[in-house]
Amino acid sequence: MRISSKLFINTSITVIFISIIGGIGFYYINNVVNISLLLTKLETKPILKINDLENTAWERWLILIEHSNISDYEIMLELEDKIIKLDKQIEIKLAEINNIYSKAEAIKHIKTLNSFKVNWVQFQQVAEQILLLSQNFTKKDALDLIVKDGKTTYKKAIYNLRELIIQHSNNIATLNNHVSQIRWDATNLIIILIGLLILSSIIFGSFIIKQILKQMGGEPSEITNIIRQIAAGNLNIKSNNATGIYANIQTMVHDLKKVIADIIKVSQGLTSDEQNVIPTAKYQGDFIKIKQALTKAAVELSNITAQKNAQNWIKNGQAELNEIIKGEQNITSLTKNIIDFLCEYAEAQIGLFYILQNDMEQPYLQVISGYAYIASDNRSNSCLIGEGMVGQAALKKETIYFQQTVAECPNIIRSGLSNIVPRHILLLPCLYENSIKAVLEIGFARKPSDIKRDFLELVLLDIGIVVNTSNSRSQMQRLLQQSQQQSEELQSQQEELQAQQEELRQSNEILEERTKDLEQQKAEIQDKNDALEISKIKMEKAQAAISLKAKELEMANKYKSEFLANMSHELRTPLNSLLILSQLLAKNNNNNLDAKQVEYAKTINSAGNDLLTLINDILDLSKVEAGKVEIQWEEVSLIDLLSSIEQKFTPIANEKGIQFYLNIADDIPKTLVTDGQRIKQIINNLLSNAFKFTSEGDVKILIQRPTKIPTDIKELKPTISISVIDSGIGISEDKQQTIFEAFQQADGSTSRSYGGTGLGLSISRQLAHLLGGELTVTSEKNKGSVFTLYLPSKSDLPSKSALKTISLSSEPSLLTEEYQSPKDILQIDDRDNLSASDVTILIVEDDRKFSNIILELAKDKGFKCLLAEDGLTGLKLAEEYKPDAIILDIGLPKLDGLSLMRKLKDESSTRHIPVYFMSAIDQSINAKKMGAIGYLIKPISMEKLIEVFKKIEIFINKIVKTVLIVADDELNKHEIMDLVADKDLKIEVSVTAEDACKKLLAMTYDCVILDMDLEQGHGSKLLEKMQQETGQPCKIPIIAYANRNLTTEEEALLVHCSNKIPIKSVLSPESLVDETSLFLHQIEADLPSNKRKMLYMVHDKKAVLKNKKVLLVDDDERNIFALATILENHEVEVICGMNGKEGLELLKQHDDIAIILMDIMMPEMDGYEAIQKIRTQKKYEKLPIIALTAKAMKDDKIKCIEAGANDYLAKPVDTDKLLSLIRVWLS
């Protein structure tokens, strides 16, 4: 047999085996392609259809919700048309899916789809009910049905669709496993066939190998090596430039390797949902069909995955946004949360949220929130509708997209590593019921994708709804407040109208009666006219005599007043030196007096004070006799009155070992219309005498209805009696009337054991007459006395409705029970069980009933309480316990509220404590100037008290305080900011008065610092505008700062504005730091060292007086010596003058005088004239002058101030008060 035949046979066998291997490979590859086509047709295509159906159902659900939320009838009709169209689309899509499931293998899918149809029909039935409710405008019922049945049936139907998707996903996984098994079987079979090919080649080729080698002329080892590797399953064969069989084998292996690689790649992509898995190899022959099938499956899979990811991304964004915007939020927080989320989710670099404002004549868009946005003075944060690109987006109600170059872009977003320019801008209008509500401006460094734009446009409706809801909520709250206020006003007006109608009816009845009387009197009058004519002549003569007597009486009163004033001056002048020098000796600062000498000095000082009291009583008596005492009618609480009296006299009773009782009958009214100050003065005088003349036994106060009354009081029923009963020495019957005369004594002997009654009883009886009552006495010698004050409980006085009342709760009945002792306070408050973590409030109030109400309410709010009933005790508790807040009354015994406030603010350890005033008198402006956080005028309702504690709690928990600085000069602005800057302080700046007013109306500041040089010296314009406000701005404390002397006009304006606005003027950086820390309640220990040093300079009492030069002008050498000694002890240089003329000469010689103490009554030139001459000199317009006078009449202070004095002190001078005044005016 020829070699060619042998080779032909051998080649034929090899070709046969190779064909078999190729056929088997093609068979398995064809199976893979068929499976891929099946995957596309039966699994992938239904998933797309189901996703589309779910999206349509979701849109149907959203439109149903929207229909239930709106009231516009036209939009409701449009939504109903959309619902009909969507229902038809759902039916069509269900039919398409059903057609895909027509084969027998889709029975499970058809069953799940039928479940969806059943559940969807249930949902449509509920939806029809919801739609019917919404069409009838019962929106709340429609929404309730949506939340209950609608949401449940919708979720059941959607669950069926998602179950279908899961089934298809499981089928895809199964087919993928099948493909992997086919690949594995093909590989094993090919390996076996290749093994058989090798075996047959060896058998058939062994007998011709020699001939073949001879015929081929070369070594076929490389062919053998390739076949061996193919048999081992290794297809990674290196190619060379072989020809013939060798080359064909290499081509076959190469093509087979590409086919297997692409099959693996597509199969893995199908299992892992990868995108863009496309065969890349070049095929020939039938392999091209394999490539086409694989490419089609990969492309469809990539599209499905991309759509699914995009839809999931949008839905997740909507869900997260819904979580962010749900709940009640104010508009600022809401918009900030929305813009932050959208920019972060869409990967934007900058964002602005414009909100529509309708509070002006023309609506405009205002920036309310931003993301990565840096505000600038060069750019406006608002625009009108149609103005700019933002305004155009709002006008057209359409999304606007535009690009800008780097040079055009005003914003650069800076981070630590890069600068980004947002060149691509999206303007997105937010609508509600086709009305613009807001505009979003979002900037991207790169062009945003369509998915991001679709997402942003899709959420605009939700944002429009939530913004409209927030605005509606705010408007509803405002309208509710207005409605409540109008309702209260209407009710008050109705009550007034009813009262007026009743008064008119009564007036008509009286008028009718008087008309009848007038007709009868007309005839009588005619008869009397003749008699009157005769008596007229007599009366004219008598009138002339009376006028003469009146003039004589007027002159007598004038001489008496002048005598009393001069007598007061002559007594006070030596008394001034006596008191000052005796006080100095009693203090014994140099320790050069023994104990007995100190006691002598104290005795002298005490006697001097007794003499001063006597002088004041003489003046009081003269006022009463001259009829110059004004009675202040008011409604007085008897319980409060007795409480204050008991508090004053209990220590005296304890000291003398006398029992002290206060009893009130149960039929006595709780309040009395009288002058509270005068009645207290009468009872104090009676009790002072009772304790004075009683050495053992008891003293009682008894209030009851009298069984008999003096003849001066006509009616018994409306009268009450206040009796002071003692078991003292008693008064003989013949002396019982003389004791009511001035300086009379019951015992006039030289061996008497007790003094006289002074002027007290005489003044008390005359005050009782002014009050419409009487004062009587009944007594027996050595058996005690009973002084009884009779007062009318009802009279022709102002009606109770016209008087102030202080009533917070029902008062306890008081039936012959003793009052609560002051020592019981220790058992009421919490001073014995305080801890470091407790929030403590100090209550300083002398009205025990009212203080108990405040204390109970404070404890209900979680506060621990300290209680004080006088100013000195309150000061001591504040310094010892350092409470977190203080509630303070003004009219306090021992130390009034304003003086206590002044002492608290002078101490660095207590000046930061917030103080809230509650008083019956209006001193709100002065209190707020001193740093009070609030002021309430009695009567006070329980609602207002609750608001007080809320404000105190907010103030205590408030860490960061806010200050508004109004200044346009850069140097002044930075100087002020450097002076007040602190870590817990937020500073805002306005450069114009108009801008400052807007900010003050928009938000609440803790303090305002006004540069008086604002707008070229017209900073006072802001004060004028604020004075016209009636709301919150006029309550904010203002510090008017000028590093210069103020002009006369500016000072006049500050004085005028201070009547309404709490305003302080400061002329130095140290004073600015002091006043700022006062209003912001900053703890001095927490301030920087430079600020603490400034505060020390301001508050150091010794430093204020040290080395200052004082001009003392007085004609009494004793006064000069006493006052100069006091001042020199405080390192003050004193220059003395004996009269006004000498004082003017000394003032010319000494230009560095810091303050003048000017006596009034002096020879040659009195104090009035001297002060006026000083004020005429321009350089002394601001020089502080304190007037000193021994005159103590009512008009003396007014005359001193009108003459030009800054302040006034009456002699004898209280040295502590004098030093305090000097410090005030020097600082």
Short mmCIF file of C-alpha atoms in Angstrom, two decimals, residues 373-744:
data_model
loop_
_atom_site.label_atom_id
_atom_site.label_comp_id
_atom_site.label_asym_id
_atom_site.label_seq_id
_atom_site.Cartn_x
_atom_site.Cartn_y
_atom_site.Cartn_z
CA TYR A 373 -22.84 77.68 50.15
CA ILE A 374 -20.81 80.61 51.47
CA ALA A 375 -22.86 83.79 51.81
CA SER A 376 -21.37 86.99 50.44
CA ASP A 377 -22.25 90.66 50.76
CA ASN A 378 -21.78 91.00 46.98
CA ARG A 379 -24.60 88.60 46.13
CA SER A 380 -28.27 88.99 46.93
CA ASN A 381 -30.05 86.19 48.73
CA SER A 382 -33.44 87.04 47.24
CA CYS A 383 -35.06 87.73 43.87
CA LEU A 384 -38.45 88.59 42.44
CA ILE A 385 -40.55 86.20 40.36
CA GLY A 386 -39.18 86.38 36.81
CA GLU A 387 -35.95 88.03 37.94
CA GLY A 388 -32.79 86.11 36.98
CA MET A 389 -32.64 82.43 36.14
CA VAL A 390 -34.14 81.46 39.51
CA GLY A 391 -37.03 83.86 38.98
CA GLN A 392 -37.55 82.49 35.44
CA ALA A 393 -37.77 78.92 36.75
CA ALA A 394 -40.43 80.05 39.22
CA LEU A 395 -42.29 82.03 36.53
CA LYS A 396 -42.31 79.23 33.91
CA LYS A 397 -42.79 76.49 36.54
CA GLU A 398 -40.33 74.37 34.57
CA THR A 399 -36.93 72.89 35.27
CA ILE A 400 -34.07 74.94 33.79
CA TYR A 401 -30.65 73.51 33.08
CA PHE A 402 -27.69 75.62 31.98
CA GLN A 403 -23.90 75.56 31.94
CA GLN A 404 -21.41 78.27 32.83
CA THR A 405 -17.74 78.75 32.32
CA VAL A 406 -15.20 78.84 35.12
CA ALA A 407 -14.97 82.63 34.77
CA GLU A 408 -18.77 83.02 35.02
CA CYS A 409 -19.11 80.84 38.13
CA PRO A 410 -19.35 82.93 41.33
CA ASN A 411 -18.96 79.98 43.68
CA ILE A 412 -15.93 77.80 44.27
CA ILE A 413 -16.37 74.91 46.66
CA ARG A 414 -13.19 74.59 48.67
CA SER A 415 -12.07 71.54 50.59
CA GLY A 416 -8.79 70.65 52.21
CA LEU A 417 -7.46 69.01 49.02
CA SER A 418 -9.16 70.69 46.09
CA ASN A 419 -11.25 73.53 44.64
CA ILE A 420 -14.36 72.53 42.67
CA VAL A 421 -16.29 74.76 40.26
CA PRO A 422 -20.02 73.92 39.88
CA ARG A 423 -20.40 74.57 36.13
CA HIS A 424 -23.66 72.67 35.60
CA ILE A 425 -26.72 74.22 37.22
CA LEU A 426 -30.23 72.77 37.68
CA LEU A 427 -33.11 75.08 38.70
CA LEU A 428 -36.04 73.01 39.98
CA PRO A 429 -39.40 74.69 40.85
CA CYS A 430 -41.47 73.05 43.63
CA LEU A 431 -45.21 73.31 42.95
CA TYR A 432 -48.33 72.64 44.95
CA GLU A 433 -51.66 72.70 43.13
CA ASN A 434 -49.84 74.42 40.25
CA SER A 435 -48.65 77.23 42.53
CA ILE A 436 -44.97 77.93 43.06
CA LYS A 437 -43.84 77.27 46.63
CA ALA A 438 -40.05 77.06 46.38
CA VAL A 439 -37.13 76.75 43.94
CA LEU A 440 -34.11 74.46 44.32
CA GLU A 441 -30.81 75.55 42.78
CA ILE A 442 -28.31 72.65 42.59
CA GLY A 443 -24.82 72.87 41.09
CA PHE A 444 -22.69 70.00 39.73
CA ALA A 445 -19.04 69.97 38.82
CA ARG A 446 -19.90 67.45 36.08
CA LYS A 447 -23.02 67.19 33.98
CA PRO A 448 -25.72 65.31 35.94
CA SER A 449 -26.97 62.05 34.50
CA ASP A 450 -30.53 61.59 33.27
CA ILE A 451 -31.26 59.33 36.24
CA LYS A 452 -30.25 62.05 38.70
CA ARG A 453 -32.34 64.60 36.85
CA ASP A 454 -35.32 62.21 36.79
CA PHE A 455 -34.94 61.64 40.54
CA LEU A 456 -34.74 65.37 41.34
CA GLU A 457 -37.78 66.18 39.18
CA LEU A 458 -39.72 63.24 40.65
CA VAL A 459 -39.36 64.45 44.28
CA LEU A 460 -40.38 68.05 43.51
CA LEU A 461 -44.09 67.29 44.05
CA ASP A 462 -43.39 65.79 47.50
CA ILE A 463 -41.23 68.78 48.45
CA GLY A 464 -43.93 71.21 47.28
CA ILE A 465 -46.53 69.39 49.39
CA VAL A 466 -44.40 69.31 52.55
CA VAL A 467 -43.34 72.99 52.17
CA ASN A 468 -46.99 73.99 51.72
CA THR A 469 -47.94 71.87 54.74
CA SER A 470 -45.23 73.54 56.88
CA ASN A 471 -46.34 77.01 55.76
CA SER A 472 -49.99 76.12 56.42
CA ARG A 473 -49.11 74.85 59.88
CA SER A 474 -47.28 78.09 60.72
CA GLN A 475 -50.14 80.20 59.35
CA MET A 476 -52.67 78.13 61.27
CA GLN A 477 -50.78 78.75 64.52
CA ARG A 478 -50.69 82.49 63.86
CA LEU A 479 -54.40 82.55 63.02
CA LEU A 480 -55.19 80.53 66.14
CA GLN A 481 -53.34 83.03 68.33
CA GLN A 482 -55.11 85.95 66.62
CA SER A 483 -58.45 84.21 67.03
CA GLN A 484 -57.87 83.63 70.74
CA GLN A 485 -56.83 87.23 71.26
CA GLN A 486 -59.83 88.56 69.33
CA SER A 487 -62.12 86.25 71.27
CA GLU A 488 -60.80 87.61 74.57
CA GLU A 489 -61.17 91.20 73.36
CA LEU A 490 -64.74 90.52 72.14
CA GLN A 491 -65.70 88.99 75.46
CA SER A 492 -64.27 91.98 77.34
CA GLN A 493 -66.15 94.40 75.07
CA GLN A 494 -69.39 92.50 75.56
CA GLU A 495 -69.01 92.70 79.34
CA GLU A 496 -68.32 96.45 79.14
CA LEU A 497 -71.35 96.92 76.87
CA GLN A 498 -73.61 95.07 79.28
CA ALA A 499 -72.34 97.18 82.17
CA GLN A 500 -72.94 100.38 80.18
CA GLN A 501 -76.47 99.26 79.26
CA GLU A 502 -77.25 98.59 82.91
CA GLU A 503 -75.86 101.99 83.94
CA LEU A 504 -77.92 103.66 81.19
CA ARG A 505 -81.10 101.95 82.36
CA GLN A 506 -80.51 103.06 85.95
CA SER A 507 -79.70 106.59 84.76
CA ASN A 508 -83.00 106.72 82.85
CA GLU A 509 -84.96 105.69 85.93
CA ILE A 510 -83.17 108.28 88.09
CA LEU A 511 -83.75 110.91 85.42
CA GLU A 512 -87.48 110.23 85.38
CA GLU A 513 -87.66 110.56 89.19
CA ARG A 514 -85.61 113.74 89.14
CA THR A 515 -87.86 115.23 86.46
CA LYS A 516 -90.83 114.83 88.75
CA ASP A 517 -88.89 116.28 91.69
CA LEU A 518 -87.75 119.22 89.60
CA GLU A 519 -91.31 120.13 88.69
CA GLN A 520 -92.21 120.22 92.39
CA GLN A 521 -89.05 122.09 93.32
CA LYS A 522 -89.53 124.67 90.58
CA ALA A 523 -92.31 126.36 92.53
CA GLU A 524 -90.36 126.17 95.78
CA ILE A 525 -87.27 127.66 94.16
CA GLN A 526 -89.20 130.66 92.98
CA ASP A 527 -90.22 131.39 96.59
CA LYS A 528 -86.70 130.88 97.84
CA ASN A 529 -85.11 133.13 95.23
CA ASP A 530 -86.46 136.18 96.98
CA ALA A 531 -85.07 135.01 100.30
CA LEU A 532 -81.75 134.16 98.66
CA GLU A 533 -81.41 137.61 97.21
CA ILE A 534 -81.64 139.03 100.70
CA SER A 535 -79.13 136.51 102.11
CA LYS A 536 -76.76 137.08 99.17
CA ILE A 537 -75.81 140.51 100.49
CA LYS A 538 -75.15 139.03 103.91
CA MET A 539 -73.06 136.23 102.39
CA GLU A 540 -70.89 138.63 100.41
CA LYS A 541 -70.00 140.40 103.60
CA ALA A 542 -69.30 137.09 105.32
CA GLN A 543 -67.26 135.93 102.28
CA ALA A 544 -65.06 138.98 102.52
CA ALA A 545 -64.42 138.22 106.18
CA ILE A 546 -63.71 134.56 105.42
CA SER A 547 -61.27 135.53 102.63
CA LEU A 548 -59.41 137.77 105.03
CA LYS A 549 -59.23 134.96 107.58
CA ALA A 550 -58.09 132.49 104.84
CA LYS A 551 -55.25 134.78 103.85
CA GLU A 552 -54.25 135.11 107.47
CA LEU A 553 -54.42 131.28 107.84
CA GLU A 554 -52.40 130.79 104.62
CA MET A 555 -49.71 133.15 105.91
CA ALA A 556 -49.73 131.32 109.24
CA ASN A 557 -49.28 127.94 107.48
CA LYS A 558 -46.50 129.44 105.35
CA TYR A 559 -44.71 130.77 108.41
CA LYS A 560 -45.25 127.42 110.11
CA SER A 561 -43.81 125.48 107.13
CA GLU A 562 -40.84 127.83 106.91
CA PHE A 563 -40.33 127.51 110.65
CA LEU A 564 -40.44 123.70 110.45
CA ALA A 565 -38.06 123.68 107.45
CA ASN A 566 -35.62 126.04 109.16
CA MET A 567 -35.96 124.14 112.43
CA SER A 568 -35.31 120.89 110.54
CA HIS A 569 -32.24 122.46 108.87
CA GLU A 570 -30.87 123.85 112.15
CA LEU A 571 -31.35 120.49 113.87
CA ARG A 572 -30.10 118.32 111.00
CA THR A 573 -26.89 120.34 110.43
CA PRO A 574 -25.29 119.63 113.85
CA LEU A 575 -26.97 116.20 113.85
CA ASN A 576 -25.15 115.35 110.60
CA SER A 577 -21.72 115.81 112.24
CA LEU A 578 -22.86 114.03 115.40
CA LEU A 579 -24.03 110.92 113.52
CA ILE A 580 -21.03 110.71 111.15
CA LEU A 581 -18.39 111.21 113.86
CA SER A 582 -20.13 108.90 116.34
CA GLN A 583 -20.35 106.26 113.61
CA LEU A 584 -16.61 106.64 112.94
CA LEU A 585 -15.86 106.32 116.65
CA ALA A 586 -18.14 103.28 116.98
CA LYS A 587 -16.33 101.53 114.11
CA ASN A 588 -13.00 102.16 115.92
CA ASN A 589 -10.99 101.57 112.75
CA ASN A 590 -7.72 102.57 114.48
CA ASN A 591 -8.47 100.37 117.53
CA ASN A 592 -7.55 103.26 119.87
CA LEU A 593 -10.80 103.18 121.95
CA ASP A 594 -11.67 100.77 124.71
CA ALA A 595 -14.99 98.88 124.84
CA LYS A 596 -16.69 101.41 127.09
CA GLN A 597 -15.74 104.32 124.82
CA VAL A 598 -17.04 102.40 121.80
CA GLU A 599 -20.29 101.80 123.70
CA TYR A 600 -20.51 105.55 124.49
CA ALA A 601 -20.11 106.29 120.74
CA LYS A 602 -22.84 103.78 119.85
CA THR A 603 -25.12 105.37 122.48
CA ILE A 604 -24.51 108.82 121.00
CA ASN A 605 -25.24 107.48 117.51
CA SER A 606 -28.44 105.76 118.70
CA ALA A 607 -29.63 108.92 120.44
CA GLY A 608 -28.92 110.93 117.32
CA ASN A 609 -30.99 108.53 115.22
CA ASP A 610 -33.84 108.81 117.76
CA LEU A 611 -33.66 112.57 117.39
CA LEU A 612 -33.73 112.21 113.59
CA THR A 613 -36.85 110.05 113.88
CA LEU A 614 -38.45 112.72 116.05
CA ILE A 615 -37.66 115.40 113.46
CA ASN A 616 -39.23 113.27 110.72
CA ASP A 617 -42.34 112.77 112.93
CA ILE A 618 -42.63 116.56 113.36
CA LEU A 619 -42.52 116.99 109.59
CA ASP A 620 -45.12 114.24 109.15
CA LEU A 621 -47.39 115.89 111.70
CA SER A 622 -47.07 119.24 109.94
CA LYS A 623 -47.98 117.62 106.60
CA VAL A 624 -51.06 115.99 108.15
CA GLU A 625 -52.21 119.21 109.78
CA ALA A 626 -51.63 121.16 106.55
CA GLY A 627 -53.68 118.63 104.58
CA LYS A 628 -50.75 117.77 102.29
CA VAL A 629 -50.89 114.04 102.92
CA GLU A 630 -52.27 112.19 99.88
CA ILE A 631 -54.29 109.06 100.55
CA GLN A 632 -53.58 106.28 98.02
CA TRP A 633 -56.78 104.22 97.94
CA GLU A 634 -56.14 100.57 97.10
CA GLU A 635 -57.38 97.12 97.91
CA VAL A 636 -55.31 95.86 100.88
CA SER A 637 -55.07 92.20 101.87
CA LEU A 638 -55.48 91.97 105.66
CA ILE A 639 -53.55 88.70 105.73
CA ASP A 640 -50.57 90.25 103.91
CA LEU A 641 -50.74 93.30 106.17
CA LEU A 642 -50.70 91.26 109.37
CA SER A 643 -47.98 88.98 108.01
CA SER A 644 -45.57 91.88 107.51
CA ILE A 645 -46.44 93.36 110.93
CA GLU A 646 -45.98 90.00 112.64
CA GLN A 647 -42.60 89.55 110.95
CA LYS A 648 -41.44 92.96 112.24
CA PHE A 649 -42.56 92.67 115.88
CA THR A 650 -41.99 88.95 116.60
CA PRO A 651 -38.25 89.50 117.28
CA ILE A 652 -39.14 92.33 119.72
CA ALA A 653 -41.63 90.10 121.53
CA ASN A 654 -39.10 87.28 121.76
CA GLU A 655 -36.45 89.66 123.07
CA LYS A 656 -38.73 90.95 125.86
CA GLY A 657 -40.23 87.53 126.60
CA ILE A 658 -43.77 88.68 125.75
CA GLN A 659 -46.41 86.56 123.98
CA PHE A 660 -47.55 88.07 120.66
CA TYR A 661 -50.86 86.97 119.08
CA LEU A 662 -52.67 88.00 115.90
CA ASN A 663 -56.33 86.96 115.59
CA ILE A 664 -58.96 87.68 112.92
CA ALA A 665 -62.66 86.82 113.06
CA ASP A 666 -64.16 84.59 110.38
CA ASP A 667 -66.74 87.19 109.25
CA ILE A 668 -64.11 89.76 108.33
CA PRO A 669 -63.54 90.31 104.57
CA LYS A 670 -60.15 89.24 103.24
CA THR A 671 -59.49 92.65 101.71
CA LEU A 672 -60.08 96.26 102.73
CA VAL A 673 -60.29 99.37 100.55
CA THR A 674 -57.92 101.84 102.26
CA ASP A 675 -54.38 103.25 102.17
CA GLY A 676 -52.15 100.28 103.03
CA GLN A 677 -49.12 102.42 103.92
CA ARG A 678 -51.06 104.64 106.33
CA ILE A 679 -52.87 101.81 108.07
CA LYS A 680 -49.57 100.00 108.54
CA GLN A 681 -48.08 103.22 109.99
CA ILE A 682 -50.94 103.45 112.52
CA ILE A 683 -50.67 99.82 113.65
CA ASN A 684 -46.86 100.06 113.88
CA ASN A 685 -47.20 103.11 116.17
CA LEU A 686 -49.74 101.34 118.38
CA LEU A 687 -47.63 98.17 118.63
CA SER A 688 -44.46 100.17 119.36
CA ASN A 689 -46.22 101.81 122.33
CA ALA A 690 -47.72 98.48 123.42
CA PHE A 691 -44.33 96.76 123.59
CA LYS A 692 -42.76 99.89 125.08
CA PHE A 693 -45.17 99.97 128.05
CA THR A 694 -45.49 96.20 128.58
CA SER A 695 -42.78 94.38 130.53
CA GLU A 696 -44.58 91.03 130.91
CA GLY A 697 -47.75 89.30 129.77
CA ASP A 698 -48.87 89.55 126.14
CA VAL A 699 -49.72 91.83 123.24
CA LYS A 700 -52.55 90.98 120.84
CA ILE A 701 -54.00 92.23 117.57
CA LEU A 702 -57.71 91.46 117.21
CA ILE A 703 -59.69 92.21 114.02
CA GLN A 704 -63.49 91.85 114.28
CA ARG A 705 -66.86 93.47 113.70
CA PRO A 706 -67.39 96.06 116.47
CA THR A 707 -70.42 95.86 118.78
CA LYS A 708 -70.43 99.64 119.24
CA ILE A 709 -68.62 102.42 117.45
CA PRO A 710 -67.80 106.11 117.97
CA THR A 711 -70.44 108.64 117.01
CA ASP A 712 -68.18 109.99 114.24
CA ILE A 713 -68.82 106.79 112.25
CA LYS A 714 -72.50 106.63 111.34
CA GLU A 715 -72.99 103.02 110.21
CA LEU A 716 -72.15 99.93 112.22
CA LYS A 717 -72.50 97.16 109.64
CA PRO A 718 -69.75 98.12 107.12
CA THR A 719 -67.21 98.93 109.87
CA ILE A 720 -64.35 96.77 111.18
CA SER A 721 -62.20 97.32 114.26
CA ILE A 722 -58.49 96.63 114.66
CA SER A 723 -57.60 96.45 118.34
CA VAL A 724 -54.12 96.41 119.86
CA ILE A 725 -54.44 94.91 123.33
CA ASP A 726 -51.60 94.86 125.87
CA SER A 727 -51.20 93.84 129.52
CA GLY A 728 -48.92 96.78 130.30
CA ILE A 729 -49.07 99.63 132.82
CA GLY A 730 -52.37 100.98 131.58
CA ILE A 731 -53.60 104.61 131.43
CA SER A 732 -55.68 106.44 133.99
CA GLU A 733 -59.02 107.73 132.77
CA ASP A 734 -58.10 111.41 133.10
CA LYS A 735 -55.05 110.93 130.87
CA GLN A 736 -56.72 108.91 128.07
CA GLN A 737 -57.39 111.91 125.83
CA THR A 738 -54.21 113.92 126.53
CA ILE A 739 -52.01 111.07 125.21
CA PHE A 740 -53.27 111.85 121.70
CA GLU A 741 -51.66 115.28 121.95
CA ALA A 742 -48.01 115.76 120.96
CA PHE A 743 -45.33 114.88 123.55
CA GLN A 744 -47.84 113.99 126.28
#
